[in-house]
XYZ file of C-alpha atoms in Angstrom:
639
model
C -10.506 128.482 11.518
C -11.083 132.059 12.407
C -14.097 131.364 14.643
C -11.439 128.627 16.617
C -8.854 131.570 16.992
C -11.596 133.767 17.996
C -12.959 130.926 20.864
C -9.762 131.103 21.729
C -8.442 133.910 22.230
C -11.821 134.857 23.785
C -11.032 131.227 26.423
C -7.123 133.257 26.834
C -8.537 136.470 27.841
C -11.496 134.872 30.237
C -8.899 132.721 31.683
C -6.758 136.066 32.889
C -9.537 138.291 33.915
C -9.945 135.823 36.003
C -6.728 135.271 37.047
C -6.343 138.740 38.047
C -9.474 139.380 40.170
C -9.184 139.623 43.715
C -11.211 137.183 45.938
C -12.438 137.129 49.259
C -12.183 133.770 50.768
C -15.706 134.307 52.785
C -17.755 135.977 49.554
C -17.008 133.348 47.624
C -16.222 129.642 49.348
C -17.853 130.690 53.014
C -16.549 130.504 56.350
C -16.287 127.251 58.918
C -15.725 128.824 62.210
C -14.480 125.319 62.968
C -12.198 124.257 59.763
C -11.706 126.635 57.260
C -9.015 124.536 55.333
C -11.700 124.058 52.426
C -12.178 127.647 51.873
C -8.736 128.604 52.018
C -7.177 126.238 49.575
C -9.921 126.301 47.172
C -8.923 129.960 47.272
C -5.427 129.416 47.417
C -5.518 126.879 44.048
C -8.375 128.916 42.414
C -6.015 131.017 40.240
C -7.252 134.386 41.434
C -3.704 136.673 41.417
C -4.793 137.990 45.140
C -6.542 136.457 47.459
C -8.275 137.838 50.868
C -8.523 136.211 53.793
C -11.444 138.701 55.482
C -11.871 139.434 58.663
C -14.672 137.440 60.466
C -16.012 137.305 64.197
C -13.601 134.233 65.258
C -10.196 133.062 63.739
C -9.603 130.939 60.703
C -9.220 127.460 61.674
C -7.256 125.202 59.244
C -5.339 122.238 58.416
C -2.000 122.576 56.639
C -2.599 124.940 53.512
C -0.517 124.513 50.165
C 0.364 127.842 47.834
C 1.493 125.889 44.538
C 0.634 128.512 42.279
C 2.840 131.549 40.893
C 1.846 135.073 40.694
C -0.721 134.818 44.011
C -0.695 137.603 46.382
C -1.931 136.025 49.453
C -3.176 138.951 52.436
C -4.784 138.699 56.043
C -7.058 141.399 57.049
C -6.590 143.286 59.618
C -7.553 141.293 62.738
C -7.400 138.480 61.506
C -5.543 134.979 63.152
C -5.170 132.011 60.834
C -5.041 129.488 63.530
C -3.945 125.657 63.381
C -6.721 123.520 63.933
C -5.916 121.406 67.269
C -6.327 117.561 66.985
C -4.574 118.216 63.432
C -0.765 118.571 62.374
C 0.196 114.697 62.831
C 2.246 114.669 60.238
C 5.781 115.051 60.934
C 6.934 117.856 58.324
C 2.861 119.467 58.581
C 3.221 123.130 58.352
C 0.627 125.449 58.542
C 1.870 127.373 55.193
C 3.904 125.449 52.833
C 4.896 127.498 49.570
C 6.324 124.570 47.437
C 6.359 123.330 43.861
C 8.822 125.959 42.001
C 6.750 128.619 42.089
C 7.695 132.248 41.481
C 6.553 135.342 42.793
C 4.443 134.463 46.203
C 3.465 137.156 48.467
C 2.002 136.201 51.808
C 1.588 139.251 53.933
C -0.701 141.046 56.477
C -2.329 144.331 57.360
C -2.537 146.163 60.231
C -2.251 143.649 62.580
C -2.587 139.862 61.416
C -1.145 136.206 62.642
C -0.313 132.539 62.402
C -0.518 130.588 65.105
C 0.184 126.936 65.678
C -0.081 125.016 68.751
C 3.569 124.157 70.031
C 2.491 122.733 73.489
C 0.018 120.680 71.733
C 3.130 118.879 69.124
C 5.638 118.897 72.481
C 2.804 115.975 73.915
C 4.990 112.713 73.175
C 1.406 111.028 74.142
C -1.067 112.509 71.767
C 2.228 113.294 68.521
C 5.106 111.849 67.079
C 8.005 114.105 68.346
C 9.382 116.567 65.453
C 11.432 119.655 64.959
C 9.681 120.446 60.805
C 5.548 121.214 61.627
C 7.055 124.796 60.509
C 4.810 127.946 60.439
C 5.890 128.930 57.044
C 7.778 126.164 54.677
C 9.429 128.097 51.574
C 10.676 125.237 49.253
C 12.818 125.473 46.428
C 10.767 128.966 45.097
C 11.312 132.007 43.580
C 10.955 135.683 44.273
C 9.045 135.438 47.946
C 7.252 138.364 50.119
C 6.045 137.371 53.731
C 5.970 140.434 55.191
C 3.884 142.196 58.301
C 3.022 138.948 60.408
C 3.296 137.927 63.594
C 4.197 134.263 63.431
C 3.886 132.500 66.784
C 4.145 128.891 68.296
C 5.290 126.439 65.490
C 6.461 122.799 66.101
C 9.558 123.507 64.146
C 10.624 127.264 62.957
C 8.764 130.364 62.251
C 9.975 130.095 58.610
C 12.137 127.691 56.975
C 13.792 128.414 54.055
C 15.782 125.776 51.578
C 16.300 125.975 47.914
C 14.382 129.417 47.204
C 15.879 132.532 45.569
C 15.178 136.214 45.654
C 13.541 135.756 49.224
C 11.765 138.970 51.600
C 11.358 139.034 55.192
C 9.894 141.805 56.427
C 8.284 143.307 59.937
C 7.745 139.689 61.213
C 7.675 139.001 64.884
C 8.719 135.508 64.986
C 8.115 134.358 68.781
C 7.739 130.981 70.994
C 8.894 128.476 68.128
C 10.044 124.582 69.170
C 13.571 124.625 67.123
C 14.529 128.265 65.387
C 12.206 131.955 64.704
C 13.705 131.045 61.356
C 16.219 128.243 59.559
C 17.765 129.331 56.324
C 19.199 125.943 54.822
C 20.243 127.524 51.650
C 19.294 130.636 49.415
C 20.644 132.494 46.919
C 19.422 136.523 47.640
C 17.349 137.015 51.077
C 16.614 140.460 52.577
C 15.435 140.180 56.423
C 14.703 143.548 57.642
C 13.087 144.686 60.813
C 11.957 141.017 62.266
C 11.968 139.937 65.681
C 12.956 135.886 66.525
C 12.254 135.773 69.844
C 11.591 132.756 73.460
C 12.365 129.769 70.870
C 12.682 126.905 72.947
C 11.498 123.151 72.579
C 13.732 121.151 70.130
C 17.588 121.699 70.142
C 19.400 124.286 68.245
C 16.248 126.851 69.848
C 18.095 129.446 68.389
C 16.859 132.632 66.982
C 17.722 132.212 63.504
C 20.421 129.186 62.761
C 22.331 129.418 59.314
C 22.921 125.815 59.066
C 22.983 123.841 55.564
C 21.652 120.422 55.116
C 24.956 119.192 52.556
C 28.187 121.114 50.939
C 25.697 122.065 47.527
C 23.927 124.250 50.001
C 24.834 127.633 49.699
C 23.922 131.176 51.317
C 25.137 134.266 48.667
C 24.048 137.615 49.010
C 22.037 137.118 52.487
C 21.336 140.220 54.387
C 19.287 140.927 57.751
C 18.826 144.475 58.991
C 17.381 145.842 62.023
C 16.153 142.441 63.338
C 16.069 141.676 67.332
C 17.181 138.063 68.365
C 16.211 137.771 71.568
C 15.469 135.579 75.056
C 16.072 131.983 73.030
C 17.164 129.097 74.766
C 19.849 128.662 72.983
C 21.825 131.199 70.377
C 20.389 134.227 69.360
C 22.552 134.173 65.767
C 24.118 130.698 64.668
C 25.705 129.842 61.959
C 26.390 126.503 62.454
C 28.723 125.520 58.661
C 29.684 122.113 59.578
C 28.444 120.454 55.685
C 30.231 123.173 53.798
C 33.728 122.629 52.208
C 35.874 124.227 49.850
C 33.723 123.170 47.347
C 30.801 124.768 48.036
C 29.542 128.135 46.633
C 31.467 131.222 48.412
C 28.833 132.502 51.120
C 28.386 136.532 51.181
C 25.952 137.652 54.623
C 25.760 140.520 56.182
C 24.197 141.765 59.389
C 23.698 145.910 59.737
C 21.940 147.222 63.079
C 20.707 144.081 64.639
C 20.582 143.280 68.439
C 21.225 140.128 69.947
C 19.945 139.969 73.386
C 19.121 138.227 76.407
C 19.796 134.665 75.016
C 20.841 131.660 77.380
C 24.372 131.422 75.202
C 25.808 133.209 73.133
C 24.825 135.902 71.543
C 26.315 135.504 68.139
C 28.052 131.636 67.473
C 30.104 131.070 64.147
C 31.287 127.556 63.422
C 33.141 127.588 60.067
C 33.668 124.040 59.566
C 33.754 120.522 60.785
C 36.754 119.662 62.478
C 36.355 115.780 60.894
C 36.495 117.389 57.369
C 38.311 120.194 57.578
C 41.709 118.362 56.885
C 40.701 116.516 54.153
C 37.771 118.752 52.018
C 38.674 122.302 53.033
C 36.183 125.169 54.449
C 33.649 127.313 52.516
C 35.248 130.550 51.528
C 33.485 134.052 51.239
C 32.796 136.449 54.092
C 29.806 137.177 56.954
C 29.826 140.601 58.051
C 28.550 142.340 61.275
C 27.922 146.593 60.991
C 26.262 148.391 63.704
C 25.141 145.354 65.751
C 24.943 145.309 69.502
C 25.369 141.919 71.144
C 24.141 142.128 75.309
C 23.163 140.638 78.181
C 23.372 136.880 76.819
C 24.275 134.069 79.083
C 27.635 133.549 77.469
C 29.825 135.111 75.386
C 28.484 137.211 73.078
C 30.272 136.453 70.943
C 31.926 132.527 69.529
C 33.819 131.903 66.667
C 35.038 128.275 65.960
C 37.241 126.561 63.608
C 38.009 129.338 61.805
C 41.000 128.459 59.726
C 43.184 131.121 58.311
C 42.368 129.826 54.725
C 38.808 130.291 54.232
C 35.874 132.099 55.267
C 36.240 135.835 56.126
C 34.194 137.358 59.411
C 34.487 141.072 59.723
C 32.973 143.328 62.339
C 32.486 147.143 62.206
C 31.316 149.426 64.582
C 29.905 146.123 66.625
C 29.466 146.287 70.793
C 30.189 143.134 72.708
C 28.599 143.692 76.469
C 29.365 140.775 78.223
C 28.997 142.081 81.949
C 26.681 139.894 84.083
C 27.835 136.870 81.720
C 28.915 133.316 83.043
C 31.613 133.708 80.162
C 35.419 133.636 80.968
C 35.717 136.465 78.088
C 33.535 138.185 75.833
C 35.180 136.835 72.373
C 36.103 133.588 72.558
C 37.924 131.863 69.501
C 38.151 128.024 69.147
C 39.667 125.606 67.151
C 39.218 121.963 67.572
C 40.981 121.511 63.942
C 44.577 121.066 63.854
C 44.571 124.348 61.616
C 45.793 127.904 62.568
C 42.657 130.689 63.008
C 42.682 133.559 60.900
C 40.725 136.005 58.649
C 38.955 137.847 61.339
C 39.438 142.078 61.596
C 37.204 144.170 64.006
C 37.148 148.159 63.176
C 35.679 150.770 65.691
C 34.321 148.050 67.848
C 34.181 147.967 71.545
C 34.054 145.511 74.688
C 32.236 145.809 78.085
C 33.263 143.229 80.749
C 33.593 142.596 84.475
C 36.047 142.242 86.609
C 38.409 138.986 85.968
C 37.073 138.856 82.802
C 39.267 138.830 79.368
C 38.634 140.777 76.129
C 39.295 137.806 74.133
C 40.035 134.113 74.426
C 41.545 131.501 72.450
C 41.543 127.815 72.692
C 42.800 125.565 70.510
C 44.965 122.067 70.566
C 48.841 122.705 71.615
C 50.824 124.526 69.016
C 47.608 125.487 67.028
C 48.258 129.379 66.937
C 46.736 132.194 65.069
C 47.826 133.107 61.705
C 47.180 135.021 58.685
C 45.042 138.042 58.839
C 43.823 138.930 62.294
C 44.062 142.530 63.235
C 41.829 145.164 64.888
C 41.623 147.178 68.025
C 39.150 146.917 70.353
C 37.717 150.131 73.297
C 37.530 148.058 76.521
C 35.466 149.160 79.794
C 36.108 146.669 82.171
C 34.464 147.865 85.741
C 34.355 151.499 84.892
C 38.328 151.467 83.889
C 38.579 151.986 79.397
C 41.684 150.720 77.536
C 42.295 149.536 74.367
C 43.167 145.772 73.120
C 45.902 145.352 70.552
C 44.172 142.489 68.348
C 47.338 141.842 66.930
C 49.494 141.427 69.802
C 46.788 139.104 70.965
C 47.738 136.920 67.780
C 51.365 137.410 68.318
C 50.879 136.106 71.595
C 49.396 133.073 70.431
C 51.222 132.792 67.577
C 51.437 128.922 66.026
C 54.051 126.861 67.353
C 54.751 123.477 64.833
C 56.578 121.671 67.111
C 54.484 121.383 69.608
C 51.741 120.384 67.580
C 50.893 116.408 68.347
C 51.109 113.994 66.174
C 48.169 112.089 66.926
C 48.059 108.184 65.748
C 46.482 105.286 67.506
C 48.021 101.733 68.087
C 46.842 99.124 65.707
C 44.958 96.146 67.540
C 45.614 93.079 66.650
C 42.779 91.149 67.369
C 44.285 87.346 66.734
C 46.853 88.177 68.921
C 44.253 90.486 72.001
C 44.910 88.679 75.761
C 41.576 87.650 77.385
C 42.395 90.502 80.183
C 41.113 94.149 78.474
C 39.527 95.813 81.422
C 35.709 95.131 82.651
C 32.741 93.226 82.256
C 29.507 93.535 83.889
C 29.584 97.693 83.339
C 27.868 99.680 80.558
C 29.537 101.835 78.401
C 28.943 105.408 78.733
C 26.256 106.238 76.145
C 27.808 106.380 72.311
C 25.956 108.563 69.916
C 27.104 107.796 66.340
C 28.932 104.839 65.225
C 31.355 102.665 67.267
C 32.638 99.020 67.807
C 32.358 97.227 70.800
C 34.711 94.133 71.220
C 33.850 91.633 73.549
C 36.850 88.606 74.309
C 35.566 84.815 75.102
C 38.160 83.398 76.812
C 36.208 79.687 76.333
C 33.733 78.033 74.157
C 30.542 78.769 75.923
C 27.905 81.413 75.497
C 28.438 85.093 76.052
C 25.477 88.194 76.316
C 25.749 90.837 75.443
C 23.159 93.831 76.460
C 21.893 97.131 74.696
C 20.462 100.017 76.389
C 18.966 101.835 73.308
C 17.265 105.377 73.125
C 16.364 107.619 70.514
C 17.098 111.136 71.363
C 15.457 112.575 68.570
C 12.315 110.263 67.787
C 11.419 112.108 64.659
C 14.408 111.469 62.628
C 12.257 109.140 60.130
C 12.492 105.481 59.637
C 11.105 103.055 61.904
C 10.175 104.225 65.080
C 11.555 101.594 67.112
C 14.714 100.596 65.560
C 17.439 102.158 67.204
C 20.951 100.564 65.358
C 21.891 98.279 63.261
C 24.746 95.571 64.448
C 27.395 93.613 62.061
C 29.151 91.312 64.352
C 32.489 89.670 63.431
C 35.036 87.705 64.856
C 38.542 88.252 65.657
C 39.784 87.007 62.001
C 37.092 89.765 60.335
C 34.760 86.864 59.410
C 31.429 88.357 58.377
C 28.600 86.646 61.124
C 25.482 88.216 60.022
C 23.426 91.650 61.324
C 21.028 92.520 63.517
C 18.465 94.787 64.389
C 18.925 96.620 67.773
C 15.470 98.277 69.254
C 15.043 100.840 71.342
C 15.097 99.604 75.040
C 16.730 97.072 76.703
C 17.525 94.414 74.296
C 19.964 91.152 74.891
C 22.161 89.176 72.063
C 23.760 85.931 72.611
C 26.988 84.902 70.884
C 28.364 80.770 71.093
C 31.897 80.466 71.372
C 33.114 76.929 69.919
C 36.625 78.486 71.112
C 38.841 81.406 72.689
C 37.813 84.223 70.475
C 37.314 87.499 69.542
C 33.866 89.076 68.527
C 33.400 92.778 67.150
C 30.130 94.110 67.813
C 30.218 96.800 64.426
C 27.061 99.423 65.735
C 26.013 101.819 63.833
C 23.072 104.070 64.801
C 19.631 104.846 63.150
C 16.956 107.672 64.042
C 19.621 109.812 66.281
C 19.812 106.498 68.973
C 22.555 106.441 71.675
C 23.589 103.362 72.702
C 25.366 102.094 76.059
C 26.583 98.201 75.804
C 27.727 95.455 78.572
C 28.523 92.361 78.725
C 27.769 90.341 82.268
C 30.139 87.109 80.930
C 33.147 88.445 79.205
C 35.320 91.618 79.099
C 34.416 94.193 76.785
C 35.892 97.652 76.140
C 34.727 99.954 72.941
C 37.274 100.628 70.491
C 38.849 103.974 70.424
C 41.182 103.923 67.735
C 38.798 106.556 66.158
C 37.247 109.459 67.564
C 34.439 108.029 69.712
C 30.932 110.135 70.771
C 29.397 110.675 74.199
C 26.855 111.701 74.940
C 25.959 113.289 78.241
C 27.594 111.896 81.710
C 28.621 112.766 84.891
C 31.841 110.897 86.431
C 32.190 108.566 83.420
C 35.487 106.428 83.855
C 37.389 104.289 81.341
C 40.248 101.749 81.492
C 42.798 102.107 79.222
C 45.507 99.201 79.002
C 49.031 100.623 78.964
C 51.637 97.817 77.658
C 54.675 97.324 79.009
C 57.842 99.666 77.973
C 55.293 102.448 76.627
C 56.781 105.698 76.514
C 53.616 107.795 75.591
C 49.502 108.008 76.387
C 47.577 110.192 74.485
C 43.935 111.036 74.532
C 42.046 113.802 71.961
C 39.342 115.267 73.889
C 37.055 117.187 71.545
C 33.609 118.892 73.382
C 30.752 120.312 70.873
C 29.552 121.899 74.741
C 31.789 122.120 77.665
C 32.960 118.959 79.249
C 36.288 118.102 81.287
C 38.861 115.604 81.162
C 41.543 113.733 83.416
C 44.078 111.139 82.407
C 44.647 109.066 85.874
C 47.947 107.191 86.207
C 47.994 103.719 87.540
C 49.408 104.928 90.898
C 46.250 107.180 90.903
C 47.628 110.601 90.015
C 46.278 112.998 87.410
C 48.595 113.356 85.324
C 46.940 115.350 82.546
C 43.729 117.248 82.980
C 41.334 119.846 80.764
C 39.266 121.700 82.695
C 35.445 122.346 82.512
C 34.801 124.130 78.729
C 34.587 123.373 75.036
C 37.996 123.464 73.679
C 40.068 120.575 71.893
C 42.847 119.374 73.733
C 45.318 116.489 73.452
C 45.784 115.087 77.062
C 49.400 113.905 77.265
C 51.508 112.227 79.803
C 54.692 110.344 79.419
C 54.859 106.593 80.981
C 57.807 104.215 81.897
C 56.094 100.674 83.093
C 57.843 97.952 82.896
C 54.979 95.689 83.347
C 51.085 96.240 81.559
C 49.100 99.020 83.284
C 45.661 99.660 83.817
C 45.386 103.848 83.835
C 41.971 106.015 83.841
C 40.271 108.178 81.695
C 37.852 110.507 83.590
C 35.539 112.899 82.081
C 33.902 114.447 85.351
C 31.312 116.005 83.584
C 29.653 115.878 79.837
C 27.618 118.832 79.122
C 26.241 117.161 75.830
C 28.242 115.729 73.109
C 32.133 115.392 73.026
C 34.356 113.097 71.390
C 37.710 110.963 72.697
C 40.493 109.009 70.718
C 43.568 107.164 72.095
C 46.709 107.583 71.199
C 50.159 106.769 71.475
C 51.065 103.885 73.101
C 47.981 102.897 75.071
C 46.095 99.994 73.473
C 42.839 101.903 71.832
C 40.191 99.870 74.102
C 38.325 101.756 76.660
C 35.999 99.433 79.386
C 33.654 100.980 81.477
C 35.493 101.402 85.243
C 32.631 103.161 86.590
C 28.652 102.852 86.068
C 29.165 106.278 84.383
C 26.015 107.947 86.046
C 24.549 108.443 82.416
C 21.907 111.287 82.515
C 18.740 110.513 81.239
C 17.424 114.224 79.873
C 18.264 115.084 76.908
C-alpha cells in the first residue's frame, strides 16, 4: 500500500510540475509558417499554466483556437500577429479565440506590441461565406475570472470581444478597431472592468457600434460593469449603446458606470440608452438599477450625442456628472434628446456640473413622446449652455414642468374588431404589393366567387445568418373566414406563388410568420387584399409607401400609432385629399388623429413618405384595421 501512495503522490507532483512550466509554442510543437493551429492548441490543451506564443520571422497562421482549460496564462511576444488563416472561418459562430467550457482564471494578453487579426473583407464576400455577425475575435463564454489585456484586436466578422455568461471579467489597453458588428458586445456579466480600450471604424453588420450593451433574454444581467478611460470612436453606427429591450422588472438590477471616456466622431449618436421595449413595457415592467456617466466627453458625432429612450419614471436610474455634450456641427435638432414610444411618463434622470455646446437653432434638450405622455418623477439638473459663443444655463426642471404629463390627452388606443363572415368583397386593392413586413402579420385576401385566386410572395432574408434553413424565408397558416384550419406552408426566399380554390364567396387569412430575419411583401393579381392592422404591424424600409384604409359610414374617429425604431414620417390623407394629420421626419411615437363625419364608406390614405429602417403602424378608432397597398410603395432594396 505504501509503495501505491508513494506512485502516487510521486504521479500528483509530476502532474503539477508540469502543469506549472512555461512553454514555448515553437521549442516544443514547431512552427507552420502556413497553419500553425496544430501547435497552438496542442499548446493551448497541453496543461502547461503559461504558454508562449514566440516571436518568429512571419505571423502565426491559424484556424479557430479553443482555451478549455483553467489556470492557463496565454501571452504573445512582442511582435508577434496571430493571424486568421484565409480560406478558413466558414463556420458561422468561428472565432479566432474562443475561451469556453466554465473555465476559471484565463489570461490572454500581449507584450510590447502584439495582435489578432481576422479577415473581415474576406467573411463580408456573400460568394465565397455564409453571411454572419458571430466569427468574433475573442468569444468569452460562460467563464470565470478573465484577463485579455495589451492587444490590438483588429478586423473580426462579428465583435472584437464578445462576452455572455462570464464573471469577474478584465479588459485592459485593447485597441479594438475595423470589426463587422461591435469593438465589443457584452450580453451579460456579472463584474467587468474595461479600462483604457479603444473600439474604433466598426462597420459591416448592423448595430456597428462601438460597444452595444444589449442582452440576449430578461435572465441576462449586467451588475457591477465599469469602463474607464476607453475611446469609442468613428463607428458607423453608436459609439455607446445600450440597447435593454429583453430586460423587465424581473431581471437582476443592472449597476454600470462610465468615468473619463470619450465618445467621438460616430455617424449617430454618441451615447444611445433604450431602457425597455415599448411592446413589454406595459405588461412586464423595466429593469431597475442605475448606469452612470462621470467625466465623459461626448463630440463631434453625427447626431445627438446623446439619446435616451423609454425611460419610464419607475425603473432604471441614468445619472450624469461632470459629462460634456458638444453637439455643434451635428445634423441633430438638440443635443439631448429624450423619447418615449411607451405610453409611460420619463423619469429618473439628474445631470450635475454638466454642460452643452450647440449651434445656432439648436435646443439643449428635446422630448418626444405620444400626446399627454409627460415627464414625471425625478428629473432635475442644470445644465452650462454655449450656444454660438452666447453661455446660459438650462433649468432641467422647468424643462419637465414644461412637459409635464397631461392624462387626458393621452389616447386611448383600440382597434375595430373585423368580422370576417360578415367583410364586403370591396377592401381596397389588388394587383399591388404590400410594403415589405418584417415580423409577423396576416394578410387577408376576399374571393368574391368560387374560382381560383394567387396569391404572390416577394421573400428576402435580411440577415442570412440567422440559422435554420437557408432558404426558407416564413412559414404560412392559411384559414378561412370562419377560422377553419387549411393547412401550412413553406414560403422561400424569392418570388414564390400560392393558389387558393374558392368553392364560394369567402374569406382566406394568409397567417405569416417569418423565419431567418425574412421580410415579406404580398399581392394578389385576382382578388383584393389588404394586411391586417389591428396589431402593430412592421415595415421595413420605403419611400412613398401608401395604404387604404376603409372608413365606414357615421365614423366619428381615425386613428393610426406610428412607432419608428429610426426616423420615418407619417400623413393621414382624408378622402377629399387633405392631410389631415401628419408626423414629421424623426423617431418619435405619435398617435395620428383626425376626426371624420361620412355619411357614406370612405376610402382615406395612410402615407409614410419616407422609412428610414424599421417602424411600426396600428389602426385605430373607427377605421376598419385593413390596410391595401395604394401605391407600388417604392420598397428599397439595401438593407
Amino acid at each position: 500500500m505504501r509503495g501505491l501512495l508513494f506512485l502516487f503522490f510521486s504521479f500528483v507532483l509530476a502532474a503539477q510540475g508540469l502543469r506549472a512550466e512555461a512553454v514555448r509554442v515553437s521549442e516544443r510543437w514547431g512552427f507552420d509558417p502556413a497553419d500553425a493551429t496544430k501547435a497552438v492548441q496542442s499548446a493551448l490543451d497541453s496543461g502547461a499554466r503559461t504558454v508562449i506564443i514566440d516571436r518568429q520571422g512571419s505571423d502565426w497562421i491559424v484556424r479557430s483556437l479553443f482555451i478549455t482549460n483553467s489556470n492557463v496564462e496565454v501571452v504573445l511576444e512582442d511582435g508577434v500577429t496571430v493571424r486568421a488563416k484565409r480560406g478558413k472561418f466558414h463556420g458561422k459562430t468561428d472565432c479566432l479565440f474562443k475561451i469556453d467550457g466554465n473555465v476559471k482564471n484565463v489570461t490572454l494578453r500581449g507584450e510590447g506590441k502584439a495582435s489578432l487579426v481576422m479577415n473581415k473583407g474576406d467573411y463580408l464576400d456573400a460568394r465565397r461565406y455564409s453571411v454572419s455577425e458571430w466569427r468574433h475575435a475573442v468569444s468569452i463564454l460562460h467563464a470565470k475570472t478573465v484577463v485579455i489585456r495589451n492587444l490590438s484586436i483588429r478586423s473580426s466578422g462579428g465583435d472584437g470581444v464578445y462576452v455572455n455568461g462570464a464573471e469577474n471579467v478584465l479588459l485592459e489597453d485593447l485597441a479594438c478597431i475595423d470589426h463587422n458588428r461591435q469593438g465589443s458586445s457584452p450580453i451579460s456579466v456579472k463584474g467587468m472592468v474595461v479600462r483604457r480600450c479603444v473600439f474604433n471604424d466598426t462597420y459591416g453588420a448592423p448595430p456597428q457600434s462601438g460597444i452595444d450593451l444589449e442582452p440576449n433574454r430578461e435572465s441576462n444581467c449586467f451588475v457591477d460593469v465599469v469602463y474607464e478611460d476607453c475611446e469609442f470612436k468613428g463607428n458607423a453606427y453608436q459609439g455607446i449603446e445600450f440597447h435593454l429591450g429583453q430586460f423587465t422588472a424581473r431581471t437582476h438590477p443592472m449597476s454600470v458606470a462610465f468615468r473619463r471616456c470619450v465618445s467621438c466622431g460616430n455617424r449617430s449618436s454618441g451615447i444611445s440608452i433604450l431602457s425597455g421595449d415599448a411592446e413589454k413595457i406595459p405588461s412586464a415592467g423595466v429593469v431597475r438599477g442605475k448606469i452612470s456617466f462621470e467625466d465623459c466627453l461626448v463630440v463631434g458625432n453625427g447626431r445627438e450625442p446623446l439619446k435616451v429612450m423609454n425611460q419610464v419614471t419607475n425603473g432604471l436610474e441614468l445619472a450624469f456628472t461632470r459629462c460634456r455634450f458638444d453637439a455643434t456641427g451635428s445634423s441633430a435638432e438638440s443635443a439631448i434628446l429624450f423619447s418615449n414610444t411607451v405610453a409611460a411618463d420619463l423619469g429618473a434622470v439628474t445631470f450635475k456640473d454638466c454642460s452643452v455646446k450647440i449651434d445656432r437653432g439648436m435646443k439643449p434638450c428635446l422630448f418626444e413622446s405620444p400626446d399627454g405622455i409627460g415627464i414625471s418623477g425625478r428629473f432635475e439638473g442644470m445644465l452650462s449652455v454655449e450656444q454660438s459663443g452666447e453661455k446660459s444655463e438650462f433649468d432641467l426642471g422647468v424643462f419637465a414642468s414644461e412637459h409635464a404629463p397631461q392624462p387626458e390627452k393621452v389616447v386611448r388606443f383600440k382597434s375595430v374588431a373585423v368580422d370576417f363572415r360578415a367583410l364586403p368583397t370591396e377592401i381596397g386593392t389588388k394587383g399591388l404589393f404590400t410594403p415589405a413586413v418584417r415580423k409577423a402579420f396576416t394578410y387577408v385576401m376576399v374571393a368574391p366567387t368560387a374560382g381560383e385566386y394567387r396569391v404572390v410572395f416577394r421573400s428576402r432574408k435580411i440577415n442570412p445568418a440567422k440559422g435554420g434553413d437557408s432558404q426558407l424565408c416564413a412559414v404560412c397558416q392559411l384559414r378561412d373566414r370562419a377560422g377553419t384550419d387549411l393547412g401550412k406552408f413553406d414560403i422561400p426566399v424569392g418570388e414564390f406563388s400560392f393558389a387558393v380554390k374558392a368553392s364560394g364567396p369567402n374569406v382566406y387569412r394568409f397567417e405569416i410568420a417569418q423565419r431567418n430575419s425574412g421580410v415579406i411583401s404580398v399581392a394578389s393579381k385576382d382578388a383584393e387584399g389588404a394586411i391586417l392592422a389591428n396589431r402593430p404591424i412592421a415595415l421595413f424600409h420605403g419611400s412613398d409607401v401608401r395604404l387604404r384604409l376603409k372608413v365606414p359610414a357615421g365614423a366619428k374617429e381615425v386613428l393610426v400609432s406610428f412607432k419608428p425604431d429610426e426616423p420615418a414620417s407619417a400623413q393621414l390623407i382624408d378622402a377629399a385629399g387633405r392631410v389631415v394629420s401628419e408626423v414629421p421626419f424623426r423617431k418619435a411615437a405619435q398617435v395620428l388623429r383626425a376626426p371624420c363625419r361620412n355619411a357614406v364608406d370612405e376610402f382615406w390614405t395612410l402615407r409614410f413618405p419616407k422609412i428610414e429602417e424599421d417602424m411600426t403602424f396600428q389602426v385605430g378608432g373607427d377605421a376598419l384595421p385593413l390596410a391595401s397597398p395604394a401605391s407600388l410603395a417604392n420598397v428599397r432594396e439595401e438593407e
